[in-house]
CSV table of C-alpha atoms in Angstrom, one decimal:
chain,number,residue,atom,x,y,z
X,1,MET,CA,-132.9,155.6,56.5
X,2,SER,CA,-135.4,154.9,53.9
X,3,ARG,CA,-134.4,158.1,51.9
X,4,VAL,CA,-131.2,156.7,51.9
X,5,SER,CA,-131.7,153.3,51.0
X,6,HIS,CA,-133.9,154.7,47.8
X,7,LEU,CA,-131.1,156.8,47.1
X,8,MET,CA,-128.3,153.9,47.0
X,9,LYS,CA,-130.5,151.2,45.4
X,10,LYS,CA,-131.5,154.4,42.2
X,11,ALA,CA,-127.6,154.5,42.3
X,12,PHE,CA,-126.6,151.5,41.9
X,13,ARG,CA,-129.4,150.3,39.1
X,14,SER,CA,-128.5,149.3,36.0
X,15,PRO,CA,-129.2,152.1,33.6
X,16,ARG,CA,-131.4,151.5,30.8
X,17,ILE,CA,-129.4,151.4,28.0
X,18,GLY,CA,-131.1,150.0,24.4
X,19,ARG,CA,-130.0,147.9,21.6
X,20,GLU,CA,-129.0,150.6,18.9
X,21,ARG,CA,-127.1,152.3,21.8
X,22,ALA,CA,-125.3,149.3,23.3
X,23,LEU,CA,-124.1,148.7,19.8
X,24,THR,CA,-122.9,152.0,18.7
X,25,THR,CA,-121.3,152.7,21.7
X,26,THR,CA,-119.4,149.3,22.0
X,27,GLU,CA,-118.0,150.0,18.1
X,28,GLN,CA,-117.2,153.8,18.9
X,29,VAL,CA,-115.6,153.1,22.1
X,30,SER,CA,-113.6,149.5,20.4
X,31,ALA,CA,-112.5,152.0,17.7
X,32,LEU,CA,-110.7,154.4,20.4
X,33,THR,CA,-108.5,151.7,21.2
X,34,HIS,CA,-107.7,151.3,17.7
X,35,LEU,CA,-107.2,155.0,17.1
X,36,VAL,CA,-104.9,154.9,20.1
X,37,ASN,CA,-103.0,151.8,19.1
X,38,SER,CA,-102.2,153.1,15.5
X,39,LEU,CA,-101.3,156.6,17.0
X,40,GLU,CA,-99.1,155.2,19.4
X,41,VAL,CA,-96.8,152.7,16.6
X,42,LEU,CA,-96.8,156.1,14.7
X,43,ALA,CA,-95.1,158.2,17.6
X,44,ASN,CA,-93.0,154.8,18.7
X,45,GLU,CA,-91.6,154.4,15.0
X,46,ARG,CA,-90.0,158.2,15.1
X,47,ASP,CA,-88.0,157.0,18.5
X,48,PRO,CA,-84.9,154.8,17.0
X,49,ARG,CA,-84.8,153.0,20.6
X,50,ASN,CA,-88.0,151.3,19.4
X,51,ALA,CA,-86.6,150.2,16.2
X,52,VAL,CA,-85.3,146.9,17.6
X,53,LEU,CA,-88.4,146.3,19.2
X,54,ALA,CA,-90.4,146.1,16.1
X,55,ASP,CA,-87.4,144.6,14.1
X,56,TRP,CA,-89.3,141.9,12.0
X,57,ASP,CA,-86.0,140.1,11.2
X,58,LEU,CA,-86.3,139.2,15.0
X,59,LEU,CA,-90.0,138.8,14.9
X,60,ARG,CA,-90.2,136.5,12.0
X,61,GLU,CA,-89.0,133.5,14.1
X,62,ARG,CA,-91.9,133.7,15.8
X,63,TYR,CA,-93.9,132.6,12.5
X,64,THR,CA,-92.1,129.7,11.4
X,65,TRP,CA,-94.7,127.5,11.5
X,66,ALA,CA,-97.0,129.7,9.1
X,67,PRO,CA,-97.2,128.5,5.7
X,68,PRO,CA,-94.8,130.8,3.2
X,69,PRO,CA,-97.7,133.0,1.6
X,70,VAL,CA,-98.6,133.9,4.5
X,71,GLN,CA,-95.2,134.9,6.1
X,72,ARG,CA,-94.1,136.5,2.8
X,73,ALA,CA,-97.6,138.8,3.7
X,74,LEU,CA,-96.6,139.4,7.0
X,75,GLY,CA,-93.2,140.6,6.0
X,76,LEU,CA,-94.9,142.9,3.5
X,77,VAL,CA,-97.1,144.8,6.4
X,78,ALA,CA,-94.1,145.1,8.6
X,79,ARG,CA,-92.1,147.5,6.2
X,80,PRO,CA,-92.0,150.4,7.7
X,81,GLY,CA,-93.3,152.0,4.8
X,82,VAL,CA,-96.6,149.9,4.5
X,83,SER,CA,-97.0,149.7,8.4
X,84,ARG,CA,-97.1,153.1,8.4
X,85,ALA,CA,-99.8,153.7,5.5
X,86,ILE,CA,-101.9,151.3,7.0
X,87,HIS,CA,-101.9,152.6,10.7
X,88,LEU,CA,-102.7,156.0,9.1
X,89,ALA,CA,-105.5,154.1,7.3
X,90,ARG,CA,-106.9,152.8,10.7
X,91,ALA,CA,-106.3,156.4,12.6
X,92,ALA,CA,-108.5,157.7,9.8
X,93,ALA,CA,-111.2,154.9,10.1
X,94,ALA,CA,-111.6,154.9,13.9
X,95,LEU,CA,-111.8,158.6,13.6
X,96,SER,CA,-115.0,158.1,11.1
X,97,LEU,CA,-117.1,155.9,13.5
X,98,LEU,CA,-117.0,158.5,16.1
X,99,ILE,CA,-119.2,160.6,13.7
X,100,PRO,CA,-122.5,160.6,14.6
X,101,GLY,CA,-124.9,159.3,11.8
X,102,THR,CA,-122.0,157.7,9.5
X,103,PRO,CA,-124.1,155.5,7.0
X,104,ARG,CA,-124.6,151.8,8.3
X,105,ARG,CA,-122.3,150.4,5.1
X,106,HIS,CA,-119.8,152.4,5.9
X,107,ARG,CA,-119.4,151.4,9.8
X,108,VAL,CA,-119.5,147.3,8.6
X,109,ALA,CA,-116.7,147.7,6.2
X,110,THR,CA,-114.8,150.2,8.5
X,111,GLY,CA,-115.4,147.6,11.7
X,112,ALA,CA,-114.2,145.2,9.4
X,113,PHE,CA,-111.6,146.6,8.3
X,114,LEU,CA,-110.4,147.8,11.7
X,115,SER,CA,-110.7,144.3,13.1
X,116,LEU,CA,-108.7,142.6,10.3
X,117,SER,CA,-105.9,145.0,10.2
X,118,SER,CA,-105.4,144.5,13.8
X,119,ALA,CA,-105.0,140.9,13.2
X,120,VAL,CA,-102.3,141.8,10.6
X,121,THR,CA,-100.2,144.3,12.2
X,122,ASN,CA,-100.1,142.6,15.9
X,123,PRO,CA,-96.9,140.3,14.7
X,124,ARG,CA,-94.8,143.4,14.5
X,125,GLN,CA,-96.2,145.0,17.9
X,126,TYR,CA,-95.8,141.7,20.1
X,127,PHE,CA,-94.0,143.4,22.4
X,128,GLY,CA,-96.5,145.7,25.0
X,129,THR,CA,-99.5,144.7,23.4
X,130,ASP,CA,-100.6,142.1,26.0
X,131,GLY,CA,-104.2,141.3,25.6
X,132,SER,CA,-105.5,145.2,24.7
X,133,ASP,CA,-105.5,144.5,21.0
X,134,GLN,CA,-106.8,141.0,20.5
X,135,VAL,CA,-110.3,142.7,23.0
X,136,ALA,CA,-110.3,144.8,20.7
X,137,PHE,CA,-110.1,143.1,17.5
X,138,MET,CA,-112.8,140.6,19.3
X,139,VAL,CA,-115.0,143.5,20.1
X,140,GLN,CA,-114.5,145.5,16.6
X,141,GLY,CA,-115.3,142.8,14.3
X,142,VAL,CA,-118.4,141.3,16.6
X,143,ALA,CA,-119.6,145.1,16.6
X,144,ALA,CA,-119.2,145.1,12.5
X,145,LEU,CA,-121.1,141.6,12.4
X,146,ALA,CA,-123.6,143.0,14.5
X,147,ARG,CA,-124.4,146.0,12.3
X,148,SER,CA,-124.3,144.1,9.0
X,149,GLN,CA,-127.5,142.8,10.2
X,150,ASP,CA,-128.9,145.4,12.5
X,151,SER,CA,-132.1,144.9,10.6
X,152,ARG,CA,-132.3,141.4,12.6
X,153,PRO,CA,-132.6,141.8,16.4
X,154,ALA,CA,-131.9,138.3,17.3
X,155,VAL,CA,-128.5,138.0,15.6
X,156,VAL,CA,-127.4,141.8,17.2
X,157,ASP,CA,-128.7,140.6,20.9
X,158,ALA,CA,-126.5,137.4,20.6
X,159,CYS,CA,-123.6,139.7,19.1
X,160,LEU,CA,-123.7,142.1,22.0
X,161,TRP,CA,-124.3,138.6,24.6
X,162,PHE,CA,-121.2,137.3,22.9
X,163,VAL,CA,-119.4,140.2,23.7
X,164,GLY,CA,-120.9,140.8,27.2
X,165,VAL,CA,-119.7,136.9,28.4
X,166,GLN,CA,-116.6,137.2,26.7
X,167,SER,CA,-115.7,140.2,29.1
X,168,ALA,CA,-117.2,138.4,32.1
X,169,LEU,CA,-114.8,135.1,30.7
X,170,SER,CA,-111.7,137.3,30.3
X,171,TYR,CA,-112.2,139.0,33.9
X,172,ALA,CA,-112.4,135.8,35.7
X,173,THR,CA,-109.8,133.8,34.0
X,174,ALA,CA,-107.4,136.4,34.8
X,175,GLY,CA,-108.5,136.3,38.8
X,176,VAL,CA,-108.4,132.4,38.5
X,177,ALA,CA,-104.9,132.7,37.1
X,178,LYS,CA,-104.1,135.0,39.7
X,179,LEU,CA,-105.3,132.5,42.5
X,180,ALA,CA,-103.5,130.2,41.0
X,181,GLY,CA,-100.1,131.8,41.6
X,182,PRO,CA,-98.6,131.6,45.3
X,183,GLN,CA,-96.9,135.5,44.2
X,184,TRP,CA,-100.3,136.8,44.1
X,185,ARG,CA,-101.9,135.2,46.9
X,186,ASP,CA,-99.3,136.1,49.2
X,187,GLY,CA,-98.8,139.4,48.1
X,188,GLU,CA,-95.8,139.4,46.4
X,189,ALA,CA,-96.5,139.4,42.9
X,190,LEU,CA,-97.7,143.6,43.1
X,191,PRO,CA,-93.9,144.6,44.0
X,192,LEU,CA,-92.7,142.4,41.8
X,193,VAL,CA,-94.7,143.9,38.6
X,194,LEU,CA,-93.8,147.3,39.9
X,195,ARG,CA,-90.2,147.4,40.0
X,196,THR,CA,-89.9,145.9,36.5
X,197,GLU,CA,-88.4,148.0,33.5
X,198,ALA,CA,-91.8,147.6,31.3
X,199,TYR,CA,-94.7,147.8,33.5
X,200,GLY,CA,-93.1,149.2,36.7
X,201,ASP,CA,-93.6,152.5,38.1
X,202,GLY,CA,-90.7,153.8,41.3
X,203,ALA,CA,-93.2,156.1,43.2
X,204,SER,CA,-95.8,153.0,43.5
X,205,TYR,CA,-93.0,150.2,44.0
X,206,ALA,CA,-91.7,152.3,47.1
X,207,LEU,CA,-95.7,152.6,48.4
X,208,ALA,CA,-96.0,149.0,47.4
X,209,LYS,CA,-92.7,148.2,49.7
X,210,ARG,CA,-93.3,150.7,52.3
X,211,TYR,CA,-97.2,149.4,52.6
X,212,PRO,CA,-97.1,145.7,52.7
X,213,ARG,CA,-100.5,145.2,54.4
X,214,VAL,CA,-102.0,147.5,52.1
X,215,THR,CA,-100.4,145.9,49.1
X,216,ARG,CA,-101.4,142.5,50.3
X,217,ALA,CA,-105.2,144.0,50.7
X,218,VAL,CA,-105.1,145.4,47.1
X,219,GLY,CA,-103.5,142.3,45.4
X,220,ALA,CA,-106.5,140.2,47.3
X,221,GLY,CA,-108.6,142.8,46.3
X,222,VAL,CA,-108.1,142.5,42.4
X,223,ILE,CA,-108.3,138.7,42.5
X,224,VAL,CA,-111.7,138.7,44.2
X,225,VAL,CA,-113.2,141.6,41.7
X,226,GLU,CA,-111.9,139.9,38.9
X,227,CYS,CA,-113.4,136.2,39.8
X,228,ALA,CA,-116.7,137.8,40.7
X,229,PHE,CA,-117.5,139.7,37.5
X,230,PRO,CA,-119.5,137.0,36.4
X,231,LEU,CA,-122.2,137.7,39.1
X,232,VAL,CA,-123.0,140.8,37.2
X,233,PHE,CA,-125.5,138.3,35.3
X,234,ALA,CA,-127.1,137.3,38.8
X,235,GLY,CA,-129.4,139.7,40.1
X,236,LYS,CA,-131.1,141.5,37.2
X,237,GLY,CA,-128.0,143.5,36.6
X,238,ARG,CA,-128.2,145.0,40.7
X,239,LEU,CA,-124.5,144.6,40.6
X,240,THR,CA,-123.3,146.0,37.2
X,241,VAL,CA,-123.0,149.6,38.0
X,242,PRO,CA,-120.8,149.0,41.1
X,243,MET,CA,-118.9,146.1,39.3
X,244,LEU,CA,-117.9,148.3,36.4
X,245,ALA,CA,-117.4,151.2,38.2
X,246,THR,CA,-114.7,149.1,40.4
X,247,THR,CA,-113.2,147.0,37.4
X,248,ALA,CA,-113.0,150.6,35.3
X,249,THR,CA,-111.2,152.4,38.4
X,250,PHE,CA,-108.7,149.2,37.8
X,251,HIS,CA,-107.8,149.8,34.2
X,252,VAL,CA,-107.5,153.4,35.0
X,253,VAL,CA,-104.8,153.1,37.7
X,254,ASN,CA,-103.4,150.5,35.8
X,255,GLY,CA,-103.1,152.8,32.9
X,256,ARG,CA,-101.3,155.3,35.1
X,257,VAL,CA,-98.8,152.7,37.0
X,258,MET,CA,-98.2,150.6,34.6
X,259,GLY,CA,-98.4,152.4,31.3
X,260,LEU,CA,-101.5,149.8,30.1
X,261,SER,CA,-103.5,153.2,28.2
X,262,ARG,CA,-105.1,150.8,25.8
X,263,PHE,CA,-106.6,148.5,28.3
X,264,VAL,CA,-109.1,151.4,29.5
X,265,TRP,CA,-110.4,151.5,26.1
X,266,ALA,CA,-110.1,147.9,25.0
X,267,PHE,CA,-112.5,146.9,28.3
X,268,LEU,CA,-114.3,149.8,28.6
X,269,SER,CA,-115.6,148.9,25.0
X,270,THR,CA,-117.4,145.9,26.2
X,271,TYR,CA,-119.3,147.4,29.2
X,272,PRO,CA,-122.1,148.7,26.7
X,273,ALA,CA,-122.7,145.1,25.6
X,274,VAL,CA,-122.6,144.1,30.0
X,275,LEU,CA,-124.7,146.8,30.5
X,276,TYR,CA,-127.2,146.1,27.7
X,277,VAL,CA,-127.7,141.7,28.4
X,278,THR,CA,-127.9,142.1,32.5
X,279,GLN,CA,-130.3,144.9,32.7
X,280,ALA,CA,-133.7,143.2,33.7
X,281,THR,CA,-135.4,144.0,30.1
X,282,GLY,CA,-134.0,143.9,26.5
X,283,ARG,CA,-132.0,140.6,27.2
X,284,ALA,CA,-131.4,138.2,23.9
X,285,SER,CA,-134.9,138.3,23.0
X,286,GLY,CA,-135.5,141.6,22.7
X,287,THR,CA,-138.8,141.7,25.2
X,288,GLY,CA,-139.7,144.8,26.8
X,289,GLY,CA,-135.6,146.7,25.3
X,290,ALA,CA,-135.3,149.0,22.6
X,291,ASP,CA,-135.9,148.1,19.0
X,292,VAL,CA,-132.5,148.1,16.9
X,293,HIS,CA,-132.7,152.2,16.6
X,294,GLY,CA,-132.9,152.4,20.0
X,295,ARG,CA,-136.7,154.1,20.2
């Protein structure tokens, strides 16, 4: 039994990850989110059925509050030719961040471009973006800021802490919101989502209706895991690996069933920061952790 217990402790121990590795992995996985986003936009533009969802003449009504210069700028970005050029540039920029050894200045500029361009193109992608693009905007922008100050470990650590805490808050907020909804507490919400046109899946809906007890248990499990996610900061990171494994599985299943594939990459981009700030060493003070070059 002692041998089994030792193996279990070793399996769930938070892996050591240095500051530089955490930052690089964060910006690269986030870049994958932007890459998938732009490729999806470029592919969807070729389908005439999606044209109405990106029609700026309809979407611009949501931005009547903005000053005229901002509205004109958004209208320019929304032009099909301009939008296509921006997303081609975004795809190329995201790919460049995946290349090992890319110069620091290029990473700073590219990360900033991906973050800012996601903000200006988002209004035309109102339908189907949900929270993944907001996470990608935040993570890539913070990673670019950290990269611009990578000679100052305290600043990099602060950025990684920001991403880690924001990740925990995102999960906890989602869990509390579900807990406040009677349909989630009663187990009715999941089948209702699965029967929708936008996020539904016929086979999954049939299973949910066939096994209502399992469906209620799954819904309750989602609420518990999301609400409990901030516990990764307790116990010197002992809960980090099982918690991240659980939420990663949750996102992969959602990507398959609900078509929310960008959520997988968007939230996984926060995991290196969560690992870094919750491990026993290499916390915000940097004591005992790797230096900015990962040594």
